[in-house]
Structures are given as structure tokens and as C-alpha cells.
Amino acid sequence: GDSVTQMEGPVTLSEEAFLTINCTYTATGYPSLFWYVQYPGEGLQLLLKATKADDKGSNKGFEATYRKETTSFHLEKGSVQVSDSAVYFCARSSTGNQFYFGTGTSLTVIP
Amino acid sequence: GAGVSQSPRYKVAKRGQDVALRCDPISGHVSLFWYQQALGQGPEFLTYFQNEAQLDKSGLPSDRFFAERPEGSVSTLKIQRTQQEDSAVYLCASSWQRVAKNIQYFGAGTRLSVL
């Protein structure tokens, strides 16, 4: 929804290139922040999360740092692989019960 | 099971038909969520259960949408008199904590196409 804005895709990179997918959020309070990944034909899988300011989430070479001052949670990877081709979703928790998701960024990595 | 299971994976319905979508959450998970994901968009919240109680249904788009979780485990999302605008992927997620800040585990979704 409007609460999470992420970089529009599609993004196409060569193998071993550096990846950044931008994500910013609007929220009252201090939400938890997440990156989910969706591989073709599969459901959303949690990639990483951060629960408070300055936390860094990391997994499978991906990293994202919770920046309260810029309300951002940008996803980065130093060297992408073909197997990283997927759709990436930034999300935040709410004071209610739901997660708010961005619109997703499609990544294609070519050999 | 090991993960959240949804069935059917694909459903084609004629306009006006009723459909029922099933979600088996991870065993022991207290919280269950339904989301709707339109093509090229992120998931949008529909409804939330804590055990058998439906605590939030603010995201249901109309009274044609109904969800239940009678025994606090399996959940069914029912759509009556389907319309073309209902075509989307319906995602179920579960979490073992009561608060939404915790990780939600998603199923593969049911892709509904209304003709």
C-alpha cells in the first residue's frame, strides 16, 4: 500500500553485479521491517528482517539496514547470481494486525 | 505440515459462481492472515484471525467475501457471486505470535481467474 514505496522494476543485472533495491516507508511508531522474496511459482519467503533502528538484517548475502532518520530499508547484495532472479517485496508491520507491502521489484540476473 | 498449504493452487470460475479457498497454516500457529495480490502488485490485507476469532476484517472488499476458521486451525475464504475484479492471487499467512510484528509465513497462494 501507500505505506511502503519501493523501487520500480524490472531490474536486469549481469551475474556478479552489485544490487540495490530501494525501499522507504511511512509509519507512526517503530515498525518492524522485512524483505520477502517470491521465486516463480512459489509463495513469499522471508529473506531478512530488522526490528529496530540501526538493526541490520542479513541472509544469503543480502543485507538491509533499518534507517529511522531516512525511513528506509534498502536491500543490497554485493554479487548477484542467476539464482537470485525473483520478485522482491519490502514490507513493514503495523500497529494493527497486517503487514503493508510494496509493489515488488522484479530482478533478472543474466549469466 | 512443514509450511502453509493452500488449495486449490488454481481456480477458474465463471462470473457469478461461488468459490471456496482453503488454507492449512503451520501447526500451532495462533495467527492467520489472508491477503489479496493483484497482478504486478504487492499483497493487500484482507482479514486476520487469532485462533478461531476473526479480529480484523477491515480489508475485505465487499460483503461477498467471507472468511472463517471454526476450530482455530484450517481457514476458508469464500467469495460469493464472483466478479472479474476478484481475479487475483489469494495468499494465506500464519504466525505463531499474536502480534503482527512477528514473521508471517506464506503459502504459495491460490490463483483465481474469473471469466
PDB file of C-alpha atoms in Angstrom:
ATOM      1  CA  GLY A   1       0.000   0.000   0.000  1.00  0.00           C
ATOM      2  CA  ASP A   2       0.949   3.617   0.317  1.00  0.00           C
ATOM      3  CA  SER A   3       2.905   2.884   3.466  1.00  0.00           C
ATOM      4  CA  VAL A   4       5.787   1.238   1.647  1.00  0.00           C
ATOM      5  CA  THR A   5       7.379   2.533  -1.523  1.00  0.00           C
ATOM      6  CA  GLN A   6       9.965   0.511  -3.340  1.00  0.00           C
ATOM      7  CA  MET A   7      11.975   0.940  -6.477  1.00  0.00           C
ATOM      8  CA  GLU A   8      10.106   0.065  -9.607  1.00  0.00           C
ATOM      9  CA  GLY A   9      11.431  -2.629 -11.817  1.00  0.00           C
ATOM     10  CA  PRO A  10      12.129  -4.625 -13.701  1.00  0.00           C
ATOM     11  CA  VAL A  11      15.809  -4.707 -12.871  1.00  0.00           C
ATOM     12  CA  THR A  12      18.201  -6.654 -15.073  1.00  0.00           C
ATOM     13  CA  LEU A  13      21.770  -7.264 -13.946  1.00  0.00           C
ATOM     14  CA  SER A  14      24.685  -9.321 -15.081  1.00  0.00           C
ATOM     15  CA  GLU A  15      25.942 -12.058 -12.791  1.00  0.00           C
ATOM     16  CA  GLU A  16      28.282 -10.759 -10.045  1.00  0.00           C
ATOM     17  CA  ALA A  17      26.936  -7.204 -10.334  1.00  0.00           C
ATOM     18  CA  PHE A  18      26.023  -5.137  -7.263  1.00  0.00           C
ATOM     19  CA  LEU A  19      22.351  -4.933  -6.386  1.00  0.00           C
ATOM     20  CA  THR A  20      20.420  -2.189  -4.622  1.00  0.00           C
ATOM     21  CA  ILE A  21      16.650  -2.119  -4.350  1.00  0.00           C
ATOM     22  CA  ASN A  22      15.393   0.987  -2.590  1.00  0.00           C
ATOM     23  CA  CYS A  23      12.595   0.894  -0.044  1.00  0.00           C
ATOM     24  CA  THR A  24      11.135   3.699   2.044  1.00  0.00           C
ATOM     25  CA  TYR A  25       8.224   3.595   4.425  1.00  0.00           C
ATOM     26  CA  THR A  26       5.822   5.855   6.254  1.00  0.00           C
ATOM     27  CA  ALA A  27       4.654   4.886   9.713  1.00  0.00           C
ATOM     28  CA  THR A  28       3.847   6.122  13.151  1.00  0.00           C
ATOM     29  CA  GLY A  29       5.868   4.466  15.827  1.00  0.00           C
ATOM     30  CA  TYR A  30       8.561   1.906  15.156  1.00  0.00           C
ATOM     31  CA  PRO A  31       7.501  -0.843  12.814  1.00  0.00           C
ATOM     32  CA  SER A  32       9.472  -3.971  12.061  1.00  0.00           C
ATOM     33  CA  LEU A  33      10.759  -4.091   8.508  1.00  0.00           C
ATOM     34  CA  PHE A  34      11.047  -7.080   6.216  1.00  0.00           C
ATOM     35  CA  TRP A  35      12.208  -8.176   2.795  1.00  0.00           C
ATOM     36  CA  TYR A  36      10.342 -11.080   1.255  1.00  0.00           C
ATOM     37  CA  VAL A  37      11.309 -12.876  -1.959  1.00  0.00           C
ATOM     38  CA  GLN A  38       8.983 -14.638  -4.363  1.00  0.00           C
ATOM     39  CA  TYR A  39      10.500 -17.129  -6.783  1.00  0.00           C
ATOM     40  CA  PRO A  40       8.488 -18.093  -9.866  1.00  0.00           C
ATOM     41  CA  GLY A  41       5.508 -20.245  -8.962  1.00  0.00           C
ATOM     42  CA  GLU A  42       6.190 -20.087  -5.234  1.00  0.00           C
ATOM     43  CA  GLY A  43       4.887 -18.196  -2.229  1.00  0.00           C
ATOM     44  CA  LEU A  44       6.580 -15.338  -0.446  1.00  0.00           C
ATOM     45  CA  GLN A  45       9.581 -16.337   1.628  1.00  0.00           C
ATOM     46  CA  LEU A  46      11.123 -14.195   4.314  1.00  0.00           C
ATOM     47  CA  LEU A  47      14.554 -13.056   3.204  1.00  0.00           C
ATOM     48  CA  LEU A  48      15.542 -10.868   6.156  1.00  0.00           C
ATOM     49  CA  LYS A  49      14.123  -8.595   8.815  1.00  0.00           C
ATOM     50  CA  ALA A  50      15.027  -5.822  11.238  1.00  0.00           C
ATOM     51  CA  THR A  51      13.025  -4.876  14.299  1.00  0.00           C
ATOM     52  CA  LYS A  52      14.557  -1.603  15.447  1.00  0.00           C
ATOM     53  CA  ALA A  53      16.541   1.371  14.240  1.00  0.00           C
ATOM     54  CA  ASP A  54      20.109   0.661  13.072  1.00  0.00           C
ATOM     55  CA  ASP A  55      19.493  -3.095  13.020  1.00  0.00           C
ATOM     56  CA  LYS A  56      20.970  -4.843  10.023  1.00  0.00           C
ATOM     57  CA  GLY A  57      19.190  -7.858   8.635  1.00  0.00           C
ATOM     58  CA  SER A  58      21.214 -10.280   6.543  1.00  0.00           C
ATOM     59  CA  ASN A  59      20.718 -13.589   4.790  1.00  0.00           C
ATOM     60  CA  LYS A  60      22.176 -15.363   1.748  1.00  0.00           C
ATOM     61  CA  GLY A  61      24.496 -12.433   1.050  1.00  0.00           C
ATOM     62  CA  PHE A  62      21.658  -9.902   1.120  1.00  0.00           C
ATOM     63  CA  GLU A  63      21.673  -7.063   3.645  1.00  0.00           C
ATOM     64  CA  ALA A  64      19.392  -4.226   4.666  1.00  0.00           C
ATOM     65  CA  THR A  65      19.776  -1.660   7.436  1.00  0.00           C
ATOM     66  CA  TYR A  66      16.874  -0.054   9.284  1.00  0.00           C
ATOM     67  CA  ARG A  67      17.416   3.692   8.878  1.00  0.00           C
ATOM     68  CA  LYS A  68      14.978   5.591  11.033  1.00  0.00           C
ATOM     69  CA  GLU A  69      16.306   9.020  10.062  1.00  0.00           C
ATOM     70  CA  THR A  70      15.620   8.391   6.374  1.00  0.00           C
ATOM     71  CA  THR A  71      12.750   5.902   6.925  1.00  0.00           C
ATOM     72  CA  SER A  72      14.483   3.491   4.581  1.00  0.00           C
ATOM     73  CA  PHE A  73      15.354  -0.192   4.386  1.00  0.00           C
ATOM     74  CA  HIS A  74      17.277  -0.615   1.158  1.00  0.00           C
ATOM     75  CA  LEU A  75      18.197  -4.135   0.053  1.00  0.00           C
ATOM     76  CA  GLU A  76      21.756  -4.758  -1.128  1.00  0.00           C
ATOM     77  CA  LYS A  77      23.858  -7.646  -2.364  1.00  0.00           C
ATOM     78  CA  GLY A  78      27.450  -7.372  -3.444  1.00  0.00           C
ATOM     79  CA  SER A  79      27.438 -10.044  -6.139  1.00  0.00           C
ATOM     80  CA  VAL A  80      24.190 -11.374  -7.564  1.00  0.00           C
ATOM     81  CA  GLN A  81      23.734 -14.838  -9.039  1.00  0.00           C
ATOM     82  CA  VAL A  82      21.340 -16.155 -11.648  1.00  0.00           C
ATOM     83  CA  SER A  83      19.503 -17.974  -8.846  1.00  0.00           C
ATOM     84  CA  ASP A  84      18.640 -14.604  -7.253  1.00  0.00           C
ATOM     85  CA  SER A  85      16.211 -13.884 -10.089  1.00  0.00           C
ATOM     86  CA  ALA A  86      12.868 -13.334  -8.365  1.00  0.00           C
ATOM     87  CA  VAL A  87      10.455 -10.635  -7.212  1.00  0.00           C
ATOM     88  CA  TYR A  88      11.461  -8.823  -4.027  1.00  0.00           C
ATOM     89  CA  PHE A  89       8.932  -7.218  -1.676  1.00  0.00           C
ATOM     90  CA  CYS A  90       9.637  -4.738   1.078  1.00  0.00           C
ATOM     91  CA  ALA A  91       7.144  -4.827   3.953  1.00  0.00           C
ATOM     92  CA  ARG A  92       6.507  -3.262   7.315  1.00  0.00           C
ATOM     93  CA  SER A  93       4.458  -4.261  10.285  1.00  0.00           C
ATOM     94  CA  SER A  94       1.633  -2.115  11.603  1.00  0.00           C
ATOM     95  CA  THR A  95       0.184  -1.233  14.978  1.00  0.00           C
ATOM     96  CA  GLY A  96      -2.757  -3.342  13.904  1.00  0.00           C
ATOM     97  CA  ASN A  97      -2.610  -6.820  12.535  1.00  0.00           C
ATOM     98  CA  GLN A  98      -1.490  -6.525   8.979  1.00  0.00           C
ATOM     99  CA  PHE A  99       1.714  -6.124   7.064  1.00  0.00           C
ATOM    100  CA  TYR A 100       1.991  -3.392   4.444  1.00  0.00           C
ATOM    101  CA  PHE A 101       3.827  -4.435   1.297  1.00  0.00           C
ATOM    102  CA  GLY A 102       5.447  -2.536  -1.514  1.00  0.00           C
ATOM    103  CA  THR A 103       4.518  -3.301  -5.094  1.00  0.00           C
ATOM    104  CA  GLY A 104       7.501  -5.588  -5.635  1.00  0.00           C
ATOM    105  CA  THR A 105      10.647  -5.312  -7.740  1.00  0.00           C
ATOM    106  CA  SER A 106      11.368  -7.945 -10.348  1.00  0.00           C
ATOM    107  CA  LEU A 107      15.034  -8.883 -10.651  1.00  0.00           C
ATOM    108  CA  THR A 108      16.511 -10.830 -13.536  1.00  0.00           C
ATOM    109  CA  VAL A 109      20.161 -11.841 -13.408  1.00  0.00           C
ATOM    110  CA  ILE A 110      21.720 -12.881 -16.693  1.00  0.00           C
ATOM    111  CA  PRO A 111      24.826 -15.059 -16.977  1.00  0.00           C
TER     112      PRO A 111
ATOM    113  CA  GLY B   1       2.915 -29.934   7.648  1.00  0.00           C
ATOM    114  CA  ALA B   2       6.195 -28.122   7.210  1.00  0.00           C
ATOM    115  CA  GLY B   3       4.700 -24.977   5.724  1.00  0.00           C
ATOM    116  CA  VAL B   4       1.476 -23.160   4.976  1.00  0.00           C
ATOM    117  CA  SER B   5      -0.558 -25.140   2.469  1.00  0.00           C
ATOM    118  CA  GLN B   6      -3.219 -23.644   0.212  1.00  0.00           C
ATOM    119  CA  SER B   7      -5.649 -25.347  -2.104  1.00  0.00           C
ATOM    120  CA  PRO B   8      -6.507 -25.309  -4.865  1.00  0.00           C
ATOM    121  CA  ARG B   9      -3.445 -23.744  -6.479  1.00  0.00           C
ATOM    122  CA  TYR B  10      -5.539 -22.555  -9.415  1.00  0.00           C
ATOM    123  CA  LYS B  11      -9.224 -21.896  -9.688  1.00  0.00           C
ATOM    124  CA  VAL B  12     -11.192 -20.785 -12.705  1.00  0.00           C
ATOM    125  CA  ALA B  13     -14.697 -19.569 -12.006  1.00  0.00           C
ATOM    126  CA  LYS B  14     -17.479 -18.221 -14.154  1.00  0.00           C
ATOM    127  CA  ARG B  15     -18.768 -14.828 -13.144  1.00  0.00           C
ATOM    128  CA  GLY B  16     -21.455 -15.232 -10.511  1.00  0.00           C
ATOM    129  CA  GLN B  17     -20.126 -18.532  -9.213  1.00  0.00           C
ATOM    130  CA  ASP B  18     -19.223 -19.049  -5.546  1.00  0.00           C
ATOM    131  CA  VAL B  19     -15.698 -20.213  -4.668  1.00  0.00           C
ATOM    132  CA  ALA B  20     -14.012 -21.504  -1.514  1.00  0.00           C
ATOM    133  CA  LEU B  21     -10.281 -21.283  -0.928  1.00  0.00           C
ATOM    134  CA  ARG B  22      -8.597 -23.323   1.768  1.00  0.00           C
ATOM    135  CA  CYS B  23      -5.604 -22.595   3.965  1.00  0.00           C
ATOM    136  CA  ASP B  24      -3.781 -25.025   6.258  1.00  0.00           C
ATOM    137  CA  PRO B  25      -1.478 -22.990   8.483  1.00  0.00           C
ATOM    138  CA  ILE B  26       1.670 -24.216  10.152  1.00  0.00           C
ATOM    139  CA  SER B  27       0.688 -26.428  13.075  1.00  0.00           C
ATOM    140  CA  GLY B  28       0.394 -24.491  16.291  1.00  0.00           C
ATOM    141  CA  HIS B  29       0.306 -21.070  14.690  1.00  0.00           C
ATOM    142  CA  VAL B  30      -2.102 -18.823  16.510  1.00  0.00           C
ATOM    143  CA  SER B  31      -2.447 -16.081  13.924  1.00  0.00           C
ATOM    144  CA  LEU B  32      -3.717 -16.457  10.381  1.00  0.00           C
ATOM    145  CA  PHE B  33      -3.918 -13.796   7.694  1.00  0.00           C
ATOM    146  CA  TRP B  34      -5.459 -13.582   4.249  1.00  0.00           C
ATOM    147  CA  TYR B  35      -4.079 -11.248   1.597  1.00  0.00           C
ATOM    148  CA  GLN B  36      -5.103 -10.469  -1.965  1.00  0.00           C
ATOM    149  CA  GLN B  37      -2.374  -9.918  -4.552  1.00  0.00           C
ATOM    150  CA  ALA B  38      -3.389  -8.354  -7.835  1.00  0.00           C
ATOM    151  CA  LEU B  39      -1.152  -8.815 -10.860  1.00  0.00           C
ATOM    152  CA  GLY B  40       2.000  -6.724 -10.544  1.00  0.00           C
ATOM    153  CA  GLN B  41       1.127  -5.532  -7.054  1.00  0.00           C
ATOM    154  CA  GLY B  42       2.093  -6.360  -3.522  1.00  0.00           C
ATOM    155  CA  PRO B  43      -0.196  -8.323  -1.217  1.00  0.00           C
ATOM    156  CA  GLU B  44      -3.042  -6.362   0.352  1.00  0.00           C
ATOM    157  CA  PHE B  45      -4.523  -7.339   3.695  1.00  0.00           C
ATOM    158  CA  LEU B  46      -7.978  -8.870   3.803  1.00  0.00           C
ATOM    159  CA  THR B  47      -8.566 -10.342   7.245  1.00  0.00           C
ATOM    160  CA  TYR B  48      -6.916 -11.683  10.408  1.00  0.00           C
ATOM    161  CA  PHE B  49      -7.716 -14.493  12.836  1.00  0.00           C
ATOM    162  CA  GLN B  50      -6.353 -15.156  16.255  1.00  0.00           C
ATOM    163  CA  ASN B  51      -7.211 -18.788  16.869  1.00  0.00           C
ATOM    164  CA  GLU B  52     -10.867 -19.063  15.836  1.00  0.00           C
ATOM    165  CA  ALA B  53     -11.705 -15.418  16.404  1.00  0.00           C
ATOM    166  CA  GLN B  54     -11.800 -13.101  13.408  1.00  0.00           C
ATOM    167  CA  LEU B  55     -10.356  -9.964  14.957  1.00  0.00           C
ATOM    168  CA  ASP B  56      -9.967  -7.807  11.889  1.00  0.00           C
ATOM    169  CA  LYS B  57     -11.861  -7.945   8.620  1.00  0.00           C
ATOM    170  CA  SER B  58     -11.291  -4.374   7.593  1.00  0.00           C
ATOM    171  CA  GLY B  59      -9.634  -5.347   4.317  1.00  0.00           C
ATOM    172  CA  LEU B  60     -12.457  -7.441   2.902  1.00  0.00           C
ATOM    173  CA  PRO B  61     -13.529  -5.530  -0.226  1.00  0.00           C
ATOM    174  CA  SER B  62     -17.241  -6.325  -0.054  1.00  0.00           C
ATOM    175  CA  ASP B  63     -19.816  -8.400   1.760  1.00  0.00           C
ATOM    176  CA  ARG B  64     -19.361 -11.063  -0.917  1.00  0.00           C
ATOM    177  CA  PHE B  65     -16.134 -12.013   0.858  1.00  0.00           C
ATOM    178  CA  PHE B  66     -16.369 -14.174   3.943  1.00  0.00           C
ATOM    179  CA  ALA B  67     -13.696 -15.996   5.931  1.00  0.00           C
ATOM    180  CA  GLU B  68     -13.860 -18.492   8.756  1.00  0.00           C
ATOM    181  CA  ARG B  69     -11.564 -20.524  10.949  1.00  0.00           C
ATOM    182  CA  PRO B  70     -14.001 -22.504  13.118  1.00  0.00           C
ATOM    183  CA  GLU B  71     -11.527 -24.667  15.037  1.00  0.00           C
ATOM    184  CA  GLY B  72      -8.618 -22.291  15.110  1.00  0.00           C
ATOM    185  CA  SER B  73      -6.634 -24.197  12.512  1.00  0.00           C
ATOM    186  CA  VAL B  74      -7.771 -24.542   8.882  1.00  0.00           C
ATOM    187  CA  SER B  75      -9.310 -21.437   7.356  1.00  0.00           C
ATOM    188  CA  THR B  76     -11.575 -20.963   4.374  1.00  0.00           C
ATOM    189  CA  LEU B  77     -12.006 -17.802   2.347  1.00  0.00           C
ATOM    190  CA  LYS B  78     -15.297 -17.782   0.482  1.00  0.00           C
ATOM    191  CA  ILE B  79     -16.212 -15.428  -2.312  1.00  0.00           C
ATOM    192  CA  GLN B  80     -19.833 -15.321  -3.357  1.00  0.00           C
ATOM    193  CA  ARG B  81     -21.082 -14.274  -6.782  1.00  0.00           C
ATOM    194  CA  THR B  82     -17.565 -13.787  -8.116  1.00  0.00           C
ATOM    195  CA  GLN B  83     -16.813 -10.805 -10.325  1.00  0.00           C
ATOM    196  CA  GLN B  84     -13.973 -10.271 -12.782  1.00  0.00           C
ATOM    197  CA  GLU B  85     -12.326  -7.801 -10.420  1.00  0.00           C
ATOM    198  CA  ASP B  86     -11.929 -10.643  -7.907  1.00  0.00           C
ATOM    199  CA  SER B  87      -9.308 -12.226 -10.168  1.00  0.00           C
ATOM    200  CA  ALA B  88      -6.075 -12.254  -8.156  1.00  0.00           C
ATOM    201  CA  VAL B  89      -3.780 -14.484  -6.140  1.00  0.00           C
ATOM    202  CA  TYR B  90      -5.100 -15.097  -2.635  1.00  0.00           C
ATOM    203  CA  LEU B  91      -2.359 -15.614  -0.104  1.00  0.00           C
ATOM    204  CA  CYS B  92      -2.624 -17.101   3.337  1.00  0.00           C
ATOM    205  CA  ALA B  93      -0.024 -16.483   6.027  1.00  0.00           C
ATOM    206  CA  SER B  94       0.360 -17.708   9.581  1.00  0.00           C
ATOM    207  CA  SER B  95       2.359 -16.678  12.586  1.00  0.00           C
ATOM    208  CA  TRP B  96       2.726 -18.232  15.976  1.00  0.00           C
ATOM    209  CA  GLN B  97       2.745 -14.940  17.821  1.00  0.00           C
ATOM    210  CA  ARG B  98      -0.285 -12.828  18.485  1.00  0.00           C
ATOM    211  CA  VAL B  99       1.220  -9.597  17.276  1.00  0.00           C
ATOM    212  CA  ALA B 100       1.807  -8.844  13.620  1.00  0.00           C
ATOM    213  CA  LYS B 101       5.368  -7.663  14.168  1.00  0.00           C
ATOM    214  CA  ASN B 102       6.470 -11.237  14.121  1.00  0.00           C
ATOM    215  CA  ILE B 103       7.320 -13.173  10.993  1.00  0.00           C
ATOM    216  CA  GLN B 104       4.441 -14.214   8.788  1.00  0.00           C
ATOM    217  CA  TYR B 105       4.926 -17.429   6.830  1.00  0.00           C
ATOM    218  CA  PHE B 106       3.170 -17.520   3.496  1.00  0.00           C
ATOM    219  CA  GLY B 107       1.612 -20.243   1.413  1.00  0.00           C
ATOM    220  CA  ALA B 108       2.056 -20.458  -2.356  1.00  0.00           C
ATOM    221  CA  GLY B 109      -1.340 -18.905  -2.925  1.00  0.00           C
ATOM    222  CA  THR B 110      -4.459 -19.691  -4.916  1.00  0.00           C
ATOM    223  CA  ARG B 111      -4.669 -18.015  -8.303  1.00  0.00           C
ATOM    224  CA  LEU B 112      -8.317 -17.187  -9.004  1.00  0.00           C
ATOM    225  CA  SER B 113      -9.391 -16.324 -12.520  1.00  0.00           C
ATOM    226  CA  VAL B 114     -12.964 -15.164 -13.002  1.00  0.00           C
ATOM    227  CA  LEU B 115     -14.204 -15.352 -16.582  1.00  0.00           C
TER     228      LEU B 115
END
